[in-house]
Amino acid sequence: MSDTLVAAVNRARGCAGFLPVEAVAALADDGVLVLDPFSALVSPGVTLAAGVTLWPGTVIQATEGGEVTVGSGTRLFPGTRIVAAGARVTIGADTEIGEEGGFTIKADHPDGLIEIGSRVRLLGAGSLALDNHIGDGAQVLGAIRMQNCRLQAGGCHRDPDPDRRGGVLKGSGVARGLTVPTGMVIQAFGLFSEAPLRPQTFFHPKQRT
């Protein structure tokens, strides 16, 4: 890419509040793996720990004094968009966001907070808005629009005992104001408030020894 074209790209990035291409590429000096600095957009106010992976097409934006922090080993797959507008988004370590269709996380009201723990999986084109707490090991699997939900912490999806895993939402539709305890899951295709709360062993029976 010519210097003239890079300069034009950087001007456009600056107008939208994002770092220039060179600054995104320089995140590698802090241990961040940036697979394509030309397609990854990162703004000032974003803190990425060593070991974070940014796949092409990821967007991380902090505006109006907002803050985004992402923990070590977390992977942001193509189509992931994280926005903190006058609010905070915190993401723990070794979390997977955006595989199987991207994912949107948007905290955009004053003093808003979206907390995402470690070893979490957010997959399949879903979204988090308003305030949400996604505990360690919890999962959101599918195109689910979440608002003001709480998935309680537990083991990750590889924990051999499903009853000890973090809370899970799976399917597609809208989830508002729900709490999913450790070891439990709600599967729905529409309104999650109308679907039953089931133990994860309903979907993943324990292995007999």
CSV table of N, CA, C and O in Angstrom, one decimal, residues 66-180:
chain,number,residue,atom,x,y,z
A,66,GLY,N,-15.1,6.7,27.8
A,66,GLY,CA,-15.3,5.3,28.1
A,66,GLY,C,-14.0,4.5,28.1
A,66,GLY,O,-13.0,5.0,27.6
A,67,GLU,N,-14.1,3.3,28.7
A,67,GLU,CA,-12.9,2.5,28.8
A,67,GLU,C,-13.2,1.0,28.4
A,67,GLU,O,-14.3,0.5,28.7
A,68,VAL,N,-12.3,0.4,27.7
A,68,VAL,CA,-12.3,-1.0,27.3
A,68,VAL,C,-11.0,-1.6,27.8
A,68,VAL,O,-9.9,-1.1,27.5
A,69,THR,N,-11.1,-2.7,28.6
A,69,THR,CA,-9.9,-3.5,28.9
A,69,THR,C,-10.2,-4.9,28.5
A,69,THR,O,-11.3,-5.5,28.7
A,70,VAL,N,-9.2,-5.6,28.0
A,70,VAL,CA,-9.2,-6.9,27.5
A,70,VAL,C,-8.1,-7.7,28.1
A,70,VAL,O,-6.9,-7.3,27.9
A,71,GLY,N,-8.4,-8.9,28.7
A,71,GLY,CA,-7.4,-9.6,29.4
A,71,GLY,C,-6.5,-10.5,28.5
A,71,GLY,O,-6.9,-10.8,27.4
A,72,SER,N,-5.4,-11.0,29.1
A,72,SER,CA,-4.5,-11.8,28.3
A,72,SER,C,-5.1,-13.1,27.8
A,72,SER,O,-5.9,-13.8,28.4
A,73,GLY,N,-4.7,-13.4,26.5
A,73,GLY,CA,-5.1,-14.7,25.9
A,73,GLY,C,-6.5,-14.6,25.3
A,73,GLY,O,-6.9,-15.6,24.7
A,74,THR,N,-7.2,-13.5,25.4
A,74,THR,CA,-8.5,-13.4,24.8
A,74,THR,C,-8.4,-13.2,23.3
A,74,THR,O,-7.5,-12.5,22.8
A,75,ARG,N,-9.3,-13.9,22.6
A,75,ARG,CA,-9.3,-13.9,21.1
A,75,ARG,C,-10.6,-13.2,20.6
A,75,ARG,O,-11.7,-13.6,21.0
A,76,LEU,N,-10.4,-12.1,19.8
A,76,LEU,CA,-11.5,-11.4,19.2
A,76,LEU,C,-11.5,-11.7,17.8
A,76,LEU,O,-10.7,-11.3,17.0
A,77,PHE,N,-12.6,-12.5,17.4
A,77,PHE,CA,-12.7,-13.0,16.0
A,77,PHE,C,-13.3,-12.0,15.1
A,77,PHE,O,-13.9,-11.0,15.5
A,78,PRO,N,-13.2,-12.2,13.7
A,78,PRO,CA,-13.8,-11.3,12.8
A,78,PRO,C,-15.3,-11.0,13.1
A,78,PRO,O,-16.0,-11.8,13.4
A,79,GLY,N,-15.6,-9.7,12.9
A,79,GLY,CA,-17.0,-9.3,13.2
A,79,GLY,C,-17.3,-8.9,14.6
A,79,GLY,O,-18.4,-8.6,14.9
A,80,THR,N,-16.2,-8.9,15.5
A,80,THR,CA,-16.4,-8.5,16.9
A,80,THR,C,-16.4,-7.0,16.9
A,80,THR,O,-15.5,-6.4,16.4
A,81,ARG,N,-17.4,-6.4,17.6
A,81,ARG,CA,-17.4,-4.9,17.8
A,81,ARG,C,-17.7,-4.7,19.2
A,81,ARG,O,-18.7,-5.1,19.8
A,82,ILE,N,-16.8,-3.9,19.9
A,82,ILE,CA,-16.9,-3.6,21.3
A,82,ILE,C,-16.9,-2.0,21.4
A,82,ILE,O,-15.9,-1.4,20.9
A,83,VAL,N,-17.9,-1.5,22.0
A,83,VAL,CA,-18.0,0.0,22.1
A,83,VAL,C,-18.3,0.3,23.6
A,83,VAL,O,-19.2,-0.3,24.2
A,84,ALA,N,-17.5,1.3,24.1
A,84,ALA,CA,-17.8,1.9,25.4
A,84,ALA,C,-17.9,3.4,25.3
A,84,ALA,O,-16.9,4.1,25.1
A,85,ALA,N,-19.1,3.9,25.3
A,85,ALA,CA,-19.4,5.3,25.1
A,85,ALA,C,-19.8,5.9,26.4
A,85,ALA,O,-20.9,5.8,26.9
A,86,GLY,N,-18.8,6.5,27.1
A,86,GLY,CA,-19.0,7.1,28.4
A,86,GLY,C,-19.3,6.0,29.5
A,86,GLY,O,-19.9,6.2,30.5
A,87,ALA,N,-18.9,4.8,29.2
A,87,ALA,CA,-19.2,3.6,30.0
A,87,ALA,C,-17.9,2.7,30.0
A,87,ALA,O,-16.9,3.0,29.5
A,88,ARG,N,-18.1,1.5,30.7
A,88,ARG,CA,-16.9,0.6,30.7
A,88,ARG,C,-17.3,-0.8,30.2
A,88,ARG,O,-18.4,-1.3,30.5
A,89,VAL,N,-16.3,-1.4,29.5
A,89,VAL,CA,-16.4,-2.8,29.2
A,89,VAL,C,-15.2,-3.5,29.7
A,89,VAL,O,-14.1,-3.0,29.3
A,90,THR,N,-15.3,-4.5,30.5
A,90,THR,CA,-14.1,-5.2,31.0
A,90,THR,C,-14.3,-6.7,30.5
A,90,THR,O,-15.3,-7.3,30.7
A,91,ILE,N,-13.2,-7.2,30.0
A,91,ILE,CA,-13.2,-8.6,29.5
A,91,ILE,C,-12.0,-9.3,30.1
A,91,ILE,O,-10.9,-8.8,30.1
A,92,GLY,N,-12.2,-10.5,30.7
A,92,GLY,CA,-11.2,-11.2,31.4
A,92,GLY,C,-10.2,-11.9,30.4
A,92,GLY,O,-10.2,-11.7,29.2
A,93,ALA,N,-9.5,-12.9,31.0
A,93,ALA,CA,-8.5,-13.6,30.2
A,93,ALA,C,-9.1,-14.9,29.5
A,93,ALA,O,-10.1,-15.4,30.0
A,94,ASP,N,-8.4,-15.3,28.4
A,94,ASP,CA,-8.7,-16.5,27.8
A,94,ASP,C,-10.2,-16.7,27.4
A,94,ASP,O,-10.8,-17.7,27.4
A,95,THR,N,-10.7,-15.6,26.9
A,95,THR,CA,-12.1,-15.5,26.5
A,95,THR,C,-12.2,-15.5,25.0
A,95,THR,O,-11.3,-15.0,24.3
A,96,GLU,N,-13.3,-16.1,24.4
A,96,GLU,CA,-13.4,-16.2,22.9
A,96,GLU,C,-14.7,-15.4,22.6
A,96,GLU,O,-15.8,-15.7,23.1
A,97,ILE,N,-14.5,-14.4,21.7
A,97,ILE,CA,-15.6,-13.5,21.3
A,97,ILE,C,-15.7,-13.4,19.8
A,97,ILE,O,-14.7,-13.1,19.1
A,98,GLY,N,-16.9,-13.8,19.2
A,98,GLY,CA,-17.1,-13.5,17.8
A,98,GLY,C,-17.0,-14.6,16.8
A,98,GLY,O,-17.2,-14.4,15.7
A,99,GLU,N,-16.6,-15.8,17.3
A,99,GLU,CA,-16.5,-16.9,16.3
A,99,GLU,C,-17.9,-17.3,15.9
A,99,GLU,O,-18.8,-17.1,16.6
A,100,GLU,N,-18.0,-17.8,14.7
A,100,GLU,CA,-19.3,-18.2,14.1
A,100,GLU,C,-20.2,-17.0,13.9
A,100,GLU,O,-21.4,-17.1,14.2
A,101,GLY,N,-19.7,-15.9,13.4
A,101,GLY,CA,-20.6,-14.8,13.0
A,101,GLY,C,-20.4,-13.5,13.6
A,101,GLY,O,-21.2,-12.6,13.4
A,102,GLY,N,-19.4,-13.3,14.4
A,102,GLY,CA,-19.2,-12.0,15.1
A,102,GLY,C,-20.0,-11.9,16.4
A,102,GLY,O,-20.7,-12.8,16.8
A,103,PHE,N,-19.8,-10.7,17.0
A,103,PHE,CA,-20.5,-10.4,18.3
A,103,PHE,C,-20.4,-8.9,18.5
A,103,PHE,O,-19.4,-8.3,18.2
A,104,THR,N,-21.5,-8.3,19.1
A,104,THR,CA,-21.5,-6.9,19.4
A,104,THR,C,-21.6,-6.7,20.9
A,104,THR,O,-22.6,-7.3,21.5
A,105,ILE,N,-20.8,-5.9,21.5
A,105,ILE,CA,-20.8,-5.5,22.9
A,105,ILE,C,-20.9,-4.0,23.0
A,105,ILE,O,-19.9,-3.3,22.5
A,106,LYS,N,-22.0,-3.4,23.5
A,106,LYS,CA,-22.1,-2.0,23.4
A,106,LYS,C,-22.6,-1.4,24.8
A,106,LYS,O,-23.8,-1.7,25.1
A,107,ALA,N,-21.8,-0.7,25.5
A,107,ALA,CA,-22.1,0.0,26.7
A,107,ALA,C,-22.2,1.4,26.4
A,107,ALA,O,-21.1,2.0,26.1
A,108,ASP,N,-23.4,2.0,26.4
A,108,ASP,CA,-23.4,3.4,25.9
A,108,ASP,C,-24.3,4.3,26.7
A,108,ASP,O,-24.8,5.3,26.2
A,109,HIS,N,-24.6,4.0,28.0
A,109,HIS,CA,-25.3,4.9,28.8
A,109,HIS,C,-24.3,5.3,30.0
A,109,HIS,O,-23.4,4.6,30.3
A,110,PRO,N,-24.5,6.5,30.5
A,110,PRO,CA,-23.6,7.0,31.5
A,110,PRO,C,-23.4,6.0,32.7
A,110,PRO,O,-24.3,5.5,33.2
A,111,ASP,N,-22.1,5.8,33.0
A,111,ASP,CA,-21.7,4.9,34.1
A,111,ASP,C,-22.1,3.4,33.8
A,111,ASP,O,-22.2,2.6,34.7
A,112,GLY,N,-22.4,3.1,32.6
A,112,GLY,CA,-22.8,1.7,32.2
A,112,GLY,C,-21.6,0.8,32.4
A,112,GLY,O,-20.5,1.2,32.3
A,113,LEU,N,-21.9,-0.5,32.6
A,113,LEU,CA,-20.8,-1.4,32.8
A,113,LEU,C,-21.3,-2.8,32.2
A,113,LEU,O,-22.3,-3.3,32.6
A,114,ILE,N,-20.4,-3.3,31.4
A,114,ILE,CA,-20.6,-4.7,30.9
A,114,ILE,C,-19.3,-5.4,31.3
A,114,ILE,O,-18.2,-5.1,30.9
A,115,GLU,N,-19.5,-6.4,32.2
A,115,GLU,CA,-18.4,-7.2,32.7
A,115,GLU,C,-18.5,-8.6,32.1
A,115,GLU,O,-19.5,-9.3,32.2
A,116,ILE,N,-17.3,-9.0,31.6
A,116,ILE,CA,-17.2,-10.3,31.0
A,116,ILE,C,-16.0,-11.0,31.6
A,116,ILE,O,-14.9,-10.4,31.6
A,117,GLY,N,-16.2,-12.2,32.2
A,117,GLY,CA,-15.2,-12.8,32.9
A,117,GLY,C,-14.1,-13.5,32.0
A,117,GLY,O,-14.0,-13.3,30.8
A,118,SER,N,-13.4,-14.4,32.7
A,118,SER,CA,-12.4,-15.2,32.0
A,118,SER,C,-13.0,-16.6,31.5
A,118,SER,O,-14.0,-17.1,32.1
A,119,ARG,N,-12.4,-17.1,30.4
A,119,ARG,CA,-12.8,-18.4,29.9
A,119,ARG,C,-14.3,-18.4,29.4
A,119,ARG,O,-14.9,-19.4,29.5
A,120,VAL,N,-14.7,-17.2,29.0
A,120,VAL,CA,-16.1,-17.1,28.5
A,120,VAL,C,-16.1,-17.3,27.0
A,120,VAL,O,-15.1,-17.1,26.3
A,121,ARG,N,-17.3,-17.8,26.5
A,121,ARG,CA,-17.5,-17.9,25.1
A,121,ARG,C,-18.7,-17.1,24.7
A,121,ARG,O,-19.8,-17.4,25.2
A,122,LEU,N,-18.5,-16.1,23.8
A,122,LEU,CA,-19.6,-15.4,23.2
A,122,LEU,C,-19.6,-15.6,21.7
A,122,LEU,O,-18.7,-15.0,21.0
A,123,LEU,N,-20.5,-16.4,21.2
A,123,LEU,CA,-20.4,-16.9,19.8
A,123,LEU,C,-21.7,-16.7,19.0
A,123,LEU,O,-22.8,-16.7,19.7
A,124,GLY,N,-21.6,-16.5,17.7
A,124,GLY,CA,-22.8,-16.7,16.9
A,124,GLY,C,-23.6,-15.5,16.7
A,124,GLY,O,-24.9,-15.5,16.6
A,125,ALA,N,-23.0,-14.3,16.6
A,125,ALA,CA,-23.7,-13.1,16.1
A,125,ALA,C,-24.7,-12.5,17.2
A,125,ALA,O,-25.7,-11.9,16.8
A,126,GLY,N,-24.4,-12.7,18.4
A,126,GLY,CA,-25.2,-12.2,19.5
A,126,GLY,C,-24.8,-10.8,19.9
A,126,GLY,O,-23.9,-10.2,19.2
A,127,SER,N,-25.4,-10.2,20.9
A,127,SER,CA,-25.1,-8.9,21.3
A,127,SER,C,-25.4,-8.7,22.8
A,127,SER,O,-26.3,-9.3,23.4
A,128,LEU,N,-24.6,-7.8,23.4
A,128,LEU,CA,-24.8,-7.4,24.8
A,128,LEU,C,-25.0,-5.9,24.8
A,128,LEU,O,-24.2,-5.1,24.2
A,129,ALA,N,-26.1,-5.4,25.5
A,129,ALA,CA,-26.4,-4.0,25.5
A,129,ALA,C,-26.8,-3.6,27.0
A,129,ALA,O,-27.2,-4.5,27.8
A,130,LEU,N,-26.8,-2.3,27.3
A,130,LEU,CA,-27.1,-1.9,28.7
A,130,LEU,C,-26.1,-2.5,29.6
A,130,LEU,O,-24.9,-2.6,29.3
A,131,ASP,N,-26.5,-3.0,30.8
A,131,ASP,CA,-25.6,-3.6,31.8
A,131,ASP,C,-25.7,-5.1,31.7
A,131,ASP,O,-26.8,-5.6,31.8
A,132,ASN,N,-24.6,-5.8,31.7
A,132,ASN,CA,-24.6,-7.2,31.8
A,132,ASN,C,-23.4,-7.7,32.6
A,132,ASN,O,-22.3,-7.1,32.6
A,133,HIS,N,-23.6,-8.8,33.2
A,133,HIS,CA,-22.5,-9.5,33.9
A,133,HIS,C,-22.4,-10.9,33.4
A,133,HIS,O,-23.3,-11.7,33.7
A,134,ILE,N,-21.3,-11.3,32.8
A,134,ILE,CA,-21.1,-12.6,32.2
A,134,ILE,C,-19.9,-13.2,33.0
A,134,ILE,O,-18.8,-12.8,32.9
A,135,GLY,N,-20.3,-14.1,34.0
A,135,GLY,CA,-19.3,-14.6,34.9
A,135,GLY,C,-18.3,-15.6,34.2
A,135,GLY,O,-18.5,-16.0,33.1
A,136,ASP,N,-17.2,-15.9,34.9
A,136,ASP,CA,-16.2,-16.8,34.4
A,136,ASP,C,-16.8,-18.1,33.9
A,136,ASP,O,-17.7,-18.7,34.6
A,137,GLY,N,-16.4,-18.5,32.7
A,137,GLY,CA,-16.8,-19.8,32.2
A,137,GLY,C,-18.2,-19.8,31.6
A,137,GLY,O,-18.6,-20.8,31.0
A,138,ALA,N,-18.9,-18.7,31.6
A,138,ALA,CA,-20.3,-18.6,31.1
A,138,ALA,C,-20.2,-18.6,29.5
A,138,ALA,O,-19.2,-18.3,28.9
A,139,GLN,N,-21.4,-18.9,28.9
A,139,GLN,CA,-21.4,-18.9,27.4
A,139,GLN,C,-22.7,-18.3,26.9
A,139,GLN,O,-23.8,-18.5,27.5
A,140,VAL,N,-22.6,-17.6,25.8
A,140,VAL,CA,-23.7,-17.1,25.0
A,140,VAL,C,-23.5,-17.7,23.6
A,140,VAL,O,-22.6,-17.3,22.9
A,141,LEU,N,-24.4,-18.6,23.2
A,141,LEU,CA,-24.2,-19.3,22.0
A,141,LEU,C,-25.4,-19.1,21.0
A,141,LEU,O,-26.5,-19.7,21.2
A,142,GLY,N,-25.2,-18.2,20.1
A,142,GLY,CA,-26.3,-17.9,19.1
A,142,GLY,C,-26.6,-16.4,19.0
A,142,GLY,O,-26.1,-15.6,19.8
A,143,ALA,N,-27.5,-16.1,18.1
A,143,ALA,CA,-27.9,-14.7,17.8
A,143,ALA,C,-28.9,-14.3,18.9
A,143,ALA,O,-30.1,-14.2,18.6
A,144,ILE,N,-28.4,-13.9,20.0
A,144,ILE,CA,-29.2,-13.6,21.2
A,144,ILE,C,-28.9,-12.1,21.6
A,144,ILE,O,-27.8,-11.7,21.8
A,145,ARG,N,-30.0,-11.3,21.7
A,145,ARG,CA,-29.8,-9.9,22.1
A,145,ARG,C,-30.0,-9.9,23.6
A,145,ARG,O,-31.1,-10.1,24.1
A,146,MET,N,-29.0,-9.5,24.3
A,146,MET,CA,-29.0,-9.6,25.8
A,146,MET,C,-29.0,-8.2,26.3
A,146,MET,O,-28.2,-7.3,25.9
A,147,GLN,N,-29.9,-7.9,27.3
A,147,GLN,CA,-29.9,-6.6,28.0
A,147,GLN,C,-30.1,-6.9,29.5
A,147,GLN,O,-31.0,-7.7,29.9
A,148,ASN,N,-29.2,-6.3,30.3
A,148,ASN,CA,-29.4,-6.4,31.8
A,148,ASN,C,-29.5,-7.9,32.3
A,148,ASN,O,-30.4,-8.2,33.1
A,149,CYS,N,-28.6,-8.7,31.8
A,149,CYS,CA,-28.6,-10.1,32.2
A,149,CYS,C,-27.4,-10.5,33.0
A,149,CYS,O,-26.4,-9.8,32.9
A,150,ARG,N,-27.5,-11.6,33.7
A,150,ARG,CA,-26.4,-12.0,34.6
A,150,ARG,C,-26.3,-13.5,34.4
A,150,ARG,O,-27.2,-14.3,34.7
A,151,LEU,N,-25.1,-14.0,33.9
A,151,LEU,CA,-24.8,-15.4,33.8
A,151,LEU,C,-23.8,-15.7,34.9
A,151,LEU,O,-22.7,-15.1,34.9
A,152,GLN,N,-24.1,-16.5,35.8
A,152,GLN,CA,-23.2,-16.7,37.0
A,152,GLN,C,-22.0,-17.6,36.6
A,152,GLN,O,-22.1,-18.4,35.7
A,153,ALA,N,-21.0,-17.4,37.4
A,153,ALA,CA,-19.7,-18.0,37.1
A,153,ALA,C,-19.6,-19.5,37.4
A,153,ALA,O,-20.4,-20.0,38.2
A,154,GLY,N,-18.7,-20.2,36.8
A,154,GLY,CA,-18.4,-21.6,37.0
A,154,GLY,C,-17.3,-22.0,36.2
A,154,GLY,O,-16.5,-21.2,35.7
A,155,GLY,N,-17.2,-23.3,36.0
A,155,GLY,CA,-16.1,-23.8,35.1
A,155,GLY,C,-16.4,-23.5,33.7
A,155,GLY,O,-17.5,-23.1,33.3
A,156,CYS,N,-15.4,-23.7,32.8
A,156,CYS,CA,-15.6,-23.4,31.4
A,156,CYS,C,-16.3,-24.6,30.7
A,156,CYS,O,-16.7,-25.6,31.4
A,157,HIS,N,-16.5,-24.4,29.4
A,157,HIS,CA,-17.3,-25.5,28.7
A,157,HIS,C,-16.6,-26.8,28.6
A,157,HIS,O,-17.2,-27.8,28.3
A,158,ARG,N,-15.3,-26.8,29.0
A,158,ARG,CA,-14.5,-28.1,29.0
A,158,ARG,C,-14.6,-28.8,30.4
A,158,ARG,O,-14.1,-29.9,30.5
A,159,ASP,N,-15.2,-28.1,31.4
A,159,ASP,CA,-15.3,-28.8,32.7
A,159,ASP,C,-16.0,-30.1,32.6
A,159,ASP,O,-17.1,-30.1,32.0
A,160,PRO,N,-15.5,-31.2,33.1
A,160,PRO,CA,-16.1,-32.5,32.9
A,160,PRO,C,-17.5,-32.6,33.6
A,160,PRO,O,-18.3,-33.5,33.2
A,161,ASP,N,-17.8,-31.7,34.6
A,161,ASP,CA,-19.0,-31.8,35.3
A,161,ASP,C,-19.9,-30.6,34.8
A,161,ASP,O,-19.7,-29.5,35.2
A,162,PRO,N,-20.9,-30.9,34.0
A,162,PRO,CA,-21.8,-29.8,33.5
A,162,PRO,C,-22.4,-28.9,34.6
A,162,PRO,O,-22.7,-27.7,34.4
A,163,ASP,N,-22.7,-29.6,35.7
A,163,ASP,CA,-23.3,-28.8,36.8
A,163,ASP,C,-22.4,-27.8,37.4
A,163,ASP,O,-22.9,-27.0,38.3
A,164,ARG,N,-21.2,-27.8,37.1
A,164,ARG,CA,-20.2,-26.8,37.6
A,164,ARG,C,-19.9,-25.7,36.6
A,164,ARG,O,-19.1,-24.8,36.9
A,165,ARG,N,-20.4,-25.8,35.4
A,165,ARG,CA,-20.0,-24.9,34.4
A,165,ARG,C,-20.8,-23.6,34.6
A,165,ARG,O,-21.8,-23.5,35.2
A,166,GLY,N,-20.2,-22.5,34.0
A,166,GLY,CA,-20.9,-21.2,34.1
A,166,GLY,C,-22.2,-21.2,33.4
A,166,GLY,O,-22.5,-22.1,32.5
A,167,GLY,N,-23.1,-20.3,33.7
A,167,GLY,CA,-24.5,-20.2,33.1
A,167,GLY,C,-24.4,-20.0,31.6
A,167,GLY,O,-23.5,-19.5,31.1
A,168,VAL,N,-25.4,-20.5,30.9
A,168,VAL,CA,-25.4,-20.6,29.5
A,168,VAL,C,-26.8,-20.1,28.9
A,168,VAL,O,-27.8,-20.5,29.4
A,169,LEU,N,-26.7,-19.2,27.9
A,169,LEU,CA,-27.9,-19.0,27.0
A,169,LEU,C,-27.5,-19.5,25.6
A,169,LEU,O,-26.4,-19.2,25.1
A,170,LYS,N,-28.5,-20.2,25.0
A,170,LYS,CA,-28.2,-20.8,23.7
A,170,LYS,C,-29.5,-20.7,22.8
A,170,LYS,O,-30.6,-20.8,23.4
A,171,GLY,N,-29.3,-20.5,21.5
A,171,GLY,CA,-30.4,-20.4,20.6
A,171,GLY,C,-30.4,-19.0,19.9
A,171,GLY,O,-29.4,-18.6,19.4
A,172,SER,N,-31.6,-18.4,19.9
A,172,SER,CA,-31.7,-17.0,19.2
A,172,SER,C,-32.9,-16.3,19.8
A,172,SER,O,-33.9,-16.9,20.2
A,173,GLY,N,-32.8,-15.0,19.8
A,173,GLY,CA,-34.0,-14.2,20.3
A,173,GLY,C,-33.5,-13.1,21.2
A,173,GLY,O,-32.4,-12.6,21.1
A,174,VAL,N,-34.4,-12.8,22.2
A,174,VAL,CA,-34.2,-11.7,23.1
A,174,VAL,C,-34.2,-12.1,24.5
A,174,VAL,O,-35.1,-12.9,24.9
A,175,ALA,N,-33.2,-11.7,25.3
A,175,ALA,CA,-33.1,-12.0,26.7
A,175,ALA,C,-32.9,-10.7,27.5
A,175,ALA,O,-31.9,-10.0,27.3
A,176,ARG,N,-33.9,-10.5,28.4
A,176,ARG,CA,-33.8,-9.2,29.2
A,176,ARG,C,-34.0,-9.6,30.6
A,176,ARG,O,-34.9,-10.3,31.0
A,177,GLY,N,-33.1,-9.0,31.5
A,177,GLY,CA,-33.3,-9.1,32.9
A,177,GLY,C,-33.2,-10.5,33.5
A,177,GLY,O,-33.8,-10.7,34.5
A,178,LEU,N,-32.5,-11.4,32.8
A,178,LEU,CA,-32.5,-12.8,33.3
A,178,LEU,C,-31.2,-13.1,34.1
A,178,LEU,O,-30.1,-12.5,33.9
A,179,THR,N,-31.3,-14.0,35.0
A,179,THR,CA,-30.2,-14.5,35.8
A,179,THR,C,-30.2,-16.0,35.5
A,179,THR,O,-31.2,-16.7,35.7
A,180,VAL,N,-29.0,-16.5,35.1
A,180,VAL,CA,-28.8,-18.0,34.9
A,180,VAL,C,-27.8,-18.5,35.9
A,180,VAL,O,-26.6,-18.1,35.8
